mmCIF file of C-alpha atoms in Angstrom:
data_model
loop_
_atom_site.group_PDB
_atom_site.id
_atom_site.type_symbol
_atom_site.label_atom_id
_atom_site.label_comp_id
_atom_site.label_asym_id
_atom_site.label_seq_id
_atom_site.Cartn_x
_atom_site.Cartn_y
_atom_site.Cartn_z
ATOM 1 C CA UNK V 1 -68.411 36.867 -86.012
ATOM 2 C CA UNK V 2 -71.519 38.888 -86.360
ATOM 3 C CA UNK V 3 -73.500 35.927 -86.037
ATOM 4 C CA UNK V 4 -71.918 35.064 -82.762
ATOM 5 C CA UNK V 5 -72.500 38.776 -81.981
ATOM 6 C CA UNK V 6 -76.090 38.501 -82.480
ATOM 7 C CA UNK V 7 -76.771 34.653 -81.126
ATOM 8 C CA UNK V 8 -74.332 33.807 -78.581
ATOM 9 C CA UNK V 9 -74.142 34.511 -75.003
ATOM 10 C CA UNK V 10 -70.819 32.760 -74.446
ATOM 11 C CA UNK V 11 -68.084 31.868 -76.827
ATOM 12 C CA UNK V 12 -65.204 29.739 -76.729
ATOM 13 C CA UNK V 13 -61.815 29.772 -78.803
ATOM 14 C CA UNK V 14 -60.142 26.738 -79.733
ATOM 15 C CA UNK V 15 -56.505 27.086 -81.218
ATOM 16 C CA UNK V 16 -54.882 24.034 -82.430
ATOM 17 C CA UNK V 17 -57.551 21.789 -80.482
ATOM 18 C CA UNK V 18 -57.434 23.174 -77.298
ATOM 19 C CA UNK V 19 -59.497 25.663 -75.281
ATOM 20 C CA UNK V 20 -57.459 28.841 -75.189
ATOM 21 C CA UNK V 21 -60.455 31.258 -74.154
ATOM 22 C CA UNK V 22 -64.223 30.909 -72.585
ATOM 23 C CA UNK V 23 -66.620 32.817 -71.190
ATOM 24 C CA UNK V 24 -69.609 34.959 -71.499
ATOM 25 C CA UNK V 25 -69.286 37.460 -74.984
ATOM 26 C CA UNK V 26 -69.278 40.367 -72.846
ATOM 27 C CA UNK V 27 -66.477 38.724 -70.462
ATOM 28 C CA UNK V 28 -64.498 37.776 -73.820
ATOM 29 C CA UNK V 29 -65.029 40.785 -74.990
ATOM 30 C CA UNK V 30 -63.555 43.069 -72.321
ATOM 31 C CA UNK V 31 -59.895 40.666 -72.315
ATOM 32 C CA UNK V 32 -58.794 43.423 -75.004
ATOM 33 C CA UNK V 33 -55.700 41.753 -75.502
ATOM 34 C CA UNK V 34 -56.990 38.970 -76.746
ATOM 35 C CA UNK V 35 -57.884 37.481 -80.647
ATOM 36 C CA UNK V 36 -60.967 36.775 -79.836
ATOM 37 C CA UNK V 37 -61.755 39.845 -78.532
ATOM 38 C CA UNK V 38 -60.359 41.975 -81.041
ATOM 39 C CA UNK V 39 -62.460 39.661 -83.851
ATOM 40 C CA UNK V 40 -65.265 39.719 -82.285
ATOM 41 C CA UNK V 41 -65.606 43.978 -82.014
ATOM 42 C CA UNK V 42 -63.387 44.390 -84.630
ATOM 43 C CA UNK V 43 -62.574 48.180 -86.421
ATOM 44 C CA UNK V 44 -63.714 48.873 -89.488
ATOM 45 C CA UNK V 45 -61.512 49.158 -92.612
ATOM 46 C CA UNK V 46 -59.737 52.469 -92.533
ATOM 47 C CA UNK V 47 -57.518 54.166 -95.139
ATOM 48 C CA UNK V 48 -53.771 54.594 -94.406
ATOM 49 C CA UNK V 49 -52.823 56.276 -90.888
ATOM 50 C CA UNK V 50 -50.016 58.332 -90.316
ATOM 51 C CA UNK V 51 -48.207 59.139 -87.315
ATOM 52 C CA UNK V 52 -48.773 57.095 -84.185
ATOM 53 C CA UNK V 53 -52.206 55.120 -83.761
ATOM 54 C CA UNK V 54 -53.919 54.861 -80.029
ATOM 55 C CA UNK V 55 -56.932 51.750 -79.814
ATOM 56 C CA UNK V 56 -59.120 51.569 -77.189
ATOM 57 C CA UNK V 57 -61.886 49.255 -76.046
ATOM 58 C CA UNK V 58 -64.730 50.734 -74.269
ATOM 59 C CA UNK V 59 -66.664 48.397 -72.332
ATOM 60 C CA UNK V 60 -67.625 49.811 -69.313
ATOM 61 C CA UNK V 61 -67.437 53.255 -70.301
ATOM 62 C CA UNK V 62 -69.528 55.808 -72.372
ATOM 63 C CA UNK V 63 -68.409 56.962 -76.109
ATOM 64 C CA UNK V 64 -68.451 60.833 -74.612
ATOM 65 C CA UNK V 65 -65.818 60.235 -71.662
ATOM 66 C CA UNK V 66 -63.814 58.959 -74.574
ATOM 67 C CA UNK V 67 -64.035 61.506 -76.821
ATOM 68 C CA UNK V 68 -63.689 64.137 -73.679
ATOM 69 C CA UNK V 69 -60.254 62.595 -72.876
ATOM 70 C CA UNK V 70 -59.175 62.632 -76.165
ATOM 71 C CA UNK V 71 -60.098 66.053 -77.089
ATOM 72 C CA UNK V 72 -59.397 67.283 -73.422
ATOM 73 C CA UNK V 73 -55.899 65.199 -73.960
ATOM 74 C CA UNK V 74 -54.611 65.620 -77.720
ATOM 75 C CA UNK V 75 -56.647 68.192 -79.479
ATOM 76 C CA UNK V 76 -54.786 67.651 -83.110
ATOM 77 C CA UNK V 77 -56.341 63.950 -82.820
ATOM 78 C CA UNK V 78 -58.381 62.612 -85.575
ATOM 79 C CA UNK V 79 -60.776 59.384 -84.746
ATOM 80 C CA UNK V 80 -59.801 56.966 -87.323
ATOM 81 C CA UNK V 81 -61.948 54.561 -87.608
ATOM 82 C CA UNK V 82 -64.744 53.248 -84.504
ATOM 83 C CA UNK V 83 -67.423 50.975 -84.155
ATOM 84 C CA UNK V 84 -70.346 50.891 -80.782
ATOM 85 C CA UNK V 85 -72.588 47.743 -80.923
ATOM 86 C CA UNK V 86 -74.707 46.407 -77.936
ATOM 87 C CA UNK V 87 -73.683 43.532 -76.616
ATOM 88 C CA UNK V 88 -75.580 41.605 -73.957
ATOM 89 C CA UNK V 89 -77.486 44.747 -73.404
ATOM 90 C CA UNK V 90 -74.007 46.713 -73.261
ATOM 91 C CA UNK V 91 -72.686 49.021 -75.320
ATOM 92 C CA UNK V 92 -69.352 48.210 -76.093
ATOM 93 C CA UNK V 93 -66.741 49.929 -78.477
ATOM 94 C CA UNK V 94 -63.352 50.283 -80.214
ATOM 95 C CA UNK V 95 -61.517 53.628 -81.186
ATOM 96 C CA UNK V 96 -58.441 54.036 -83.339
ATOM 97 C CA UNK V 97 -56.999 57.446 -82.819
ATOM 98 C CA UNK V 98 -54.127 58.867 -85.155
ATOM 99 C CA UNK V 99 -51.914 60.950 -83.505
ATOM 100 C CA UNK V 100 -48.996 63.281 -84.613
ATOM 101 C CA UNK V 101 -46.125 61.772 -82.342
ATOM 102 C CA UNK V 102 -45.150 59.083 -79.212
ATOM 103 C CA UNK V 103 -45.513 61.492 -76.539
ATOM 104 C CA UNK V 104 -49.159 62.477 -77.374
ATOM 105 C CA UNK V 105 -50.252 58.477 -77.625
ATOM 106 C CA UNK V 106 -48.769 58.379 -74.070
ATOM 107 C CA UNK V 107 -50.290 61.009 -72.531
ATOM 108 C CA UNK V 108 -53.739 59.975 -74.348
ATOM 109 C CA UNK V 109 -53.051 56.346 -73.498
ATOM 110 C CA UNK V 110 -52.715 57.560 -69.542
ATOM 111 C CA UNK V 111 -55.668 59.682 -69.552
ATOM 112 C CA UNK V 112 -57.826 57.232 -71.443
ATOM 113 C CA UNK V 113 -56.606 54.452 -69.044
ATOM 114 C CA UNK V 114 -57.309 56.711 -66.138
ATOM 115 C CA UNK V 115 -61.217 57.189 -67.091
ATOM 116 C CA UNK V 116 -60.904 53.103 -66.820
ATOM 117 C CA UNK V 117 -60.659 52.713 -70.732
ATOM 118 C CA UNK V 118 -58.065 49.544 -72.089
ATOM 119 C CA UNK V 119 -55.685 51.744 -74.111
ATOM 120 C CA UNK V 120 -52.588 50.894 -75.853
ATOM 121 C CA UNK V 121 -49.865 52.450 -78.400
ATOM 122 C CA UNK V 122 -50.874 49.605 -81.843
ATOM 123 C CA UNK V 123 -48.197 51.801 -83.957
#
């Protein structure tokens, strides 16, 4: 997928023969619910987590408002694991966020969302 990163300006995802997904990377990118999306900016590797983990996609959105919400939001979080790459002459990026318990990952999910960051509980 790095190669599509670096060469592509629009992708397509076929499952089983059909077209399930198209558009421009950036466009494919930002549908954070999707495969595609999630393969194409993936996270890197991380160790075990503990406790509840947070992901969020930043597309539209700088790193610090982020990291402002989060610290602003659930100080005792730790930044898992993250990756920021330029696409289409965007920066674009994916947290994982351990957190101690549900409640926090709500509250940081609603704050993150607010500051127009996709956000969701992954465990």
């Amino acid at each position: 997928m790095s190669v599509v990163r670096e060469a592509c300006d629009s992708v397509t995802l076929l499952q089983d023969g059909r077209i399930t997904r198209s558009g421009t990377l950036l466009d494919v990118i930002r549908d954070a619910g999707s495969t595609l999306s999630r393969e194409l900016l993936p996270l890197p590797p991380t160790g075990a987590t503990s406790g509840t983990v947070v992901e969020a996609l930043l597309t539209d959105t700088p790193l610090r408002s982020a990291l402002d919400a989060i610290e602003a939001t659930a100080p005792g979080a730790s930044v898992g694991a993250g990756s920021i790459e330029t696409i289409s002459g965007t920066p674009v990026g994916r947290l994982q966020v351990n957190l101690d318990g549900r409640a926090e990952a709500d509250r940081l999910v609603d704050a993150l969302r607010a500051q127009g960051i996709h956000a969701e509980v992954a465990a």
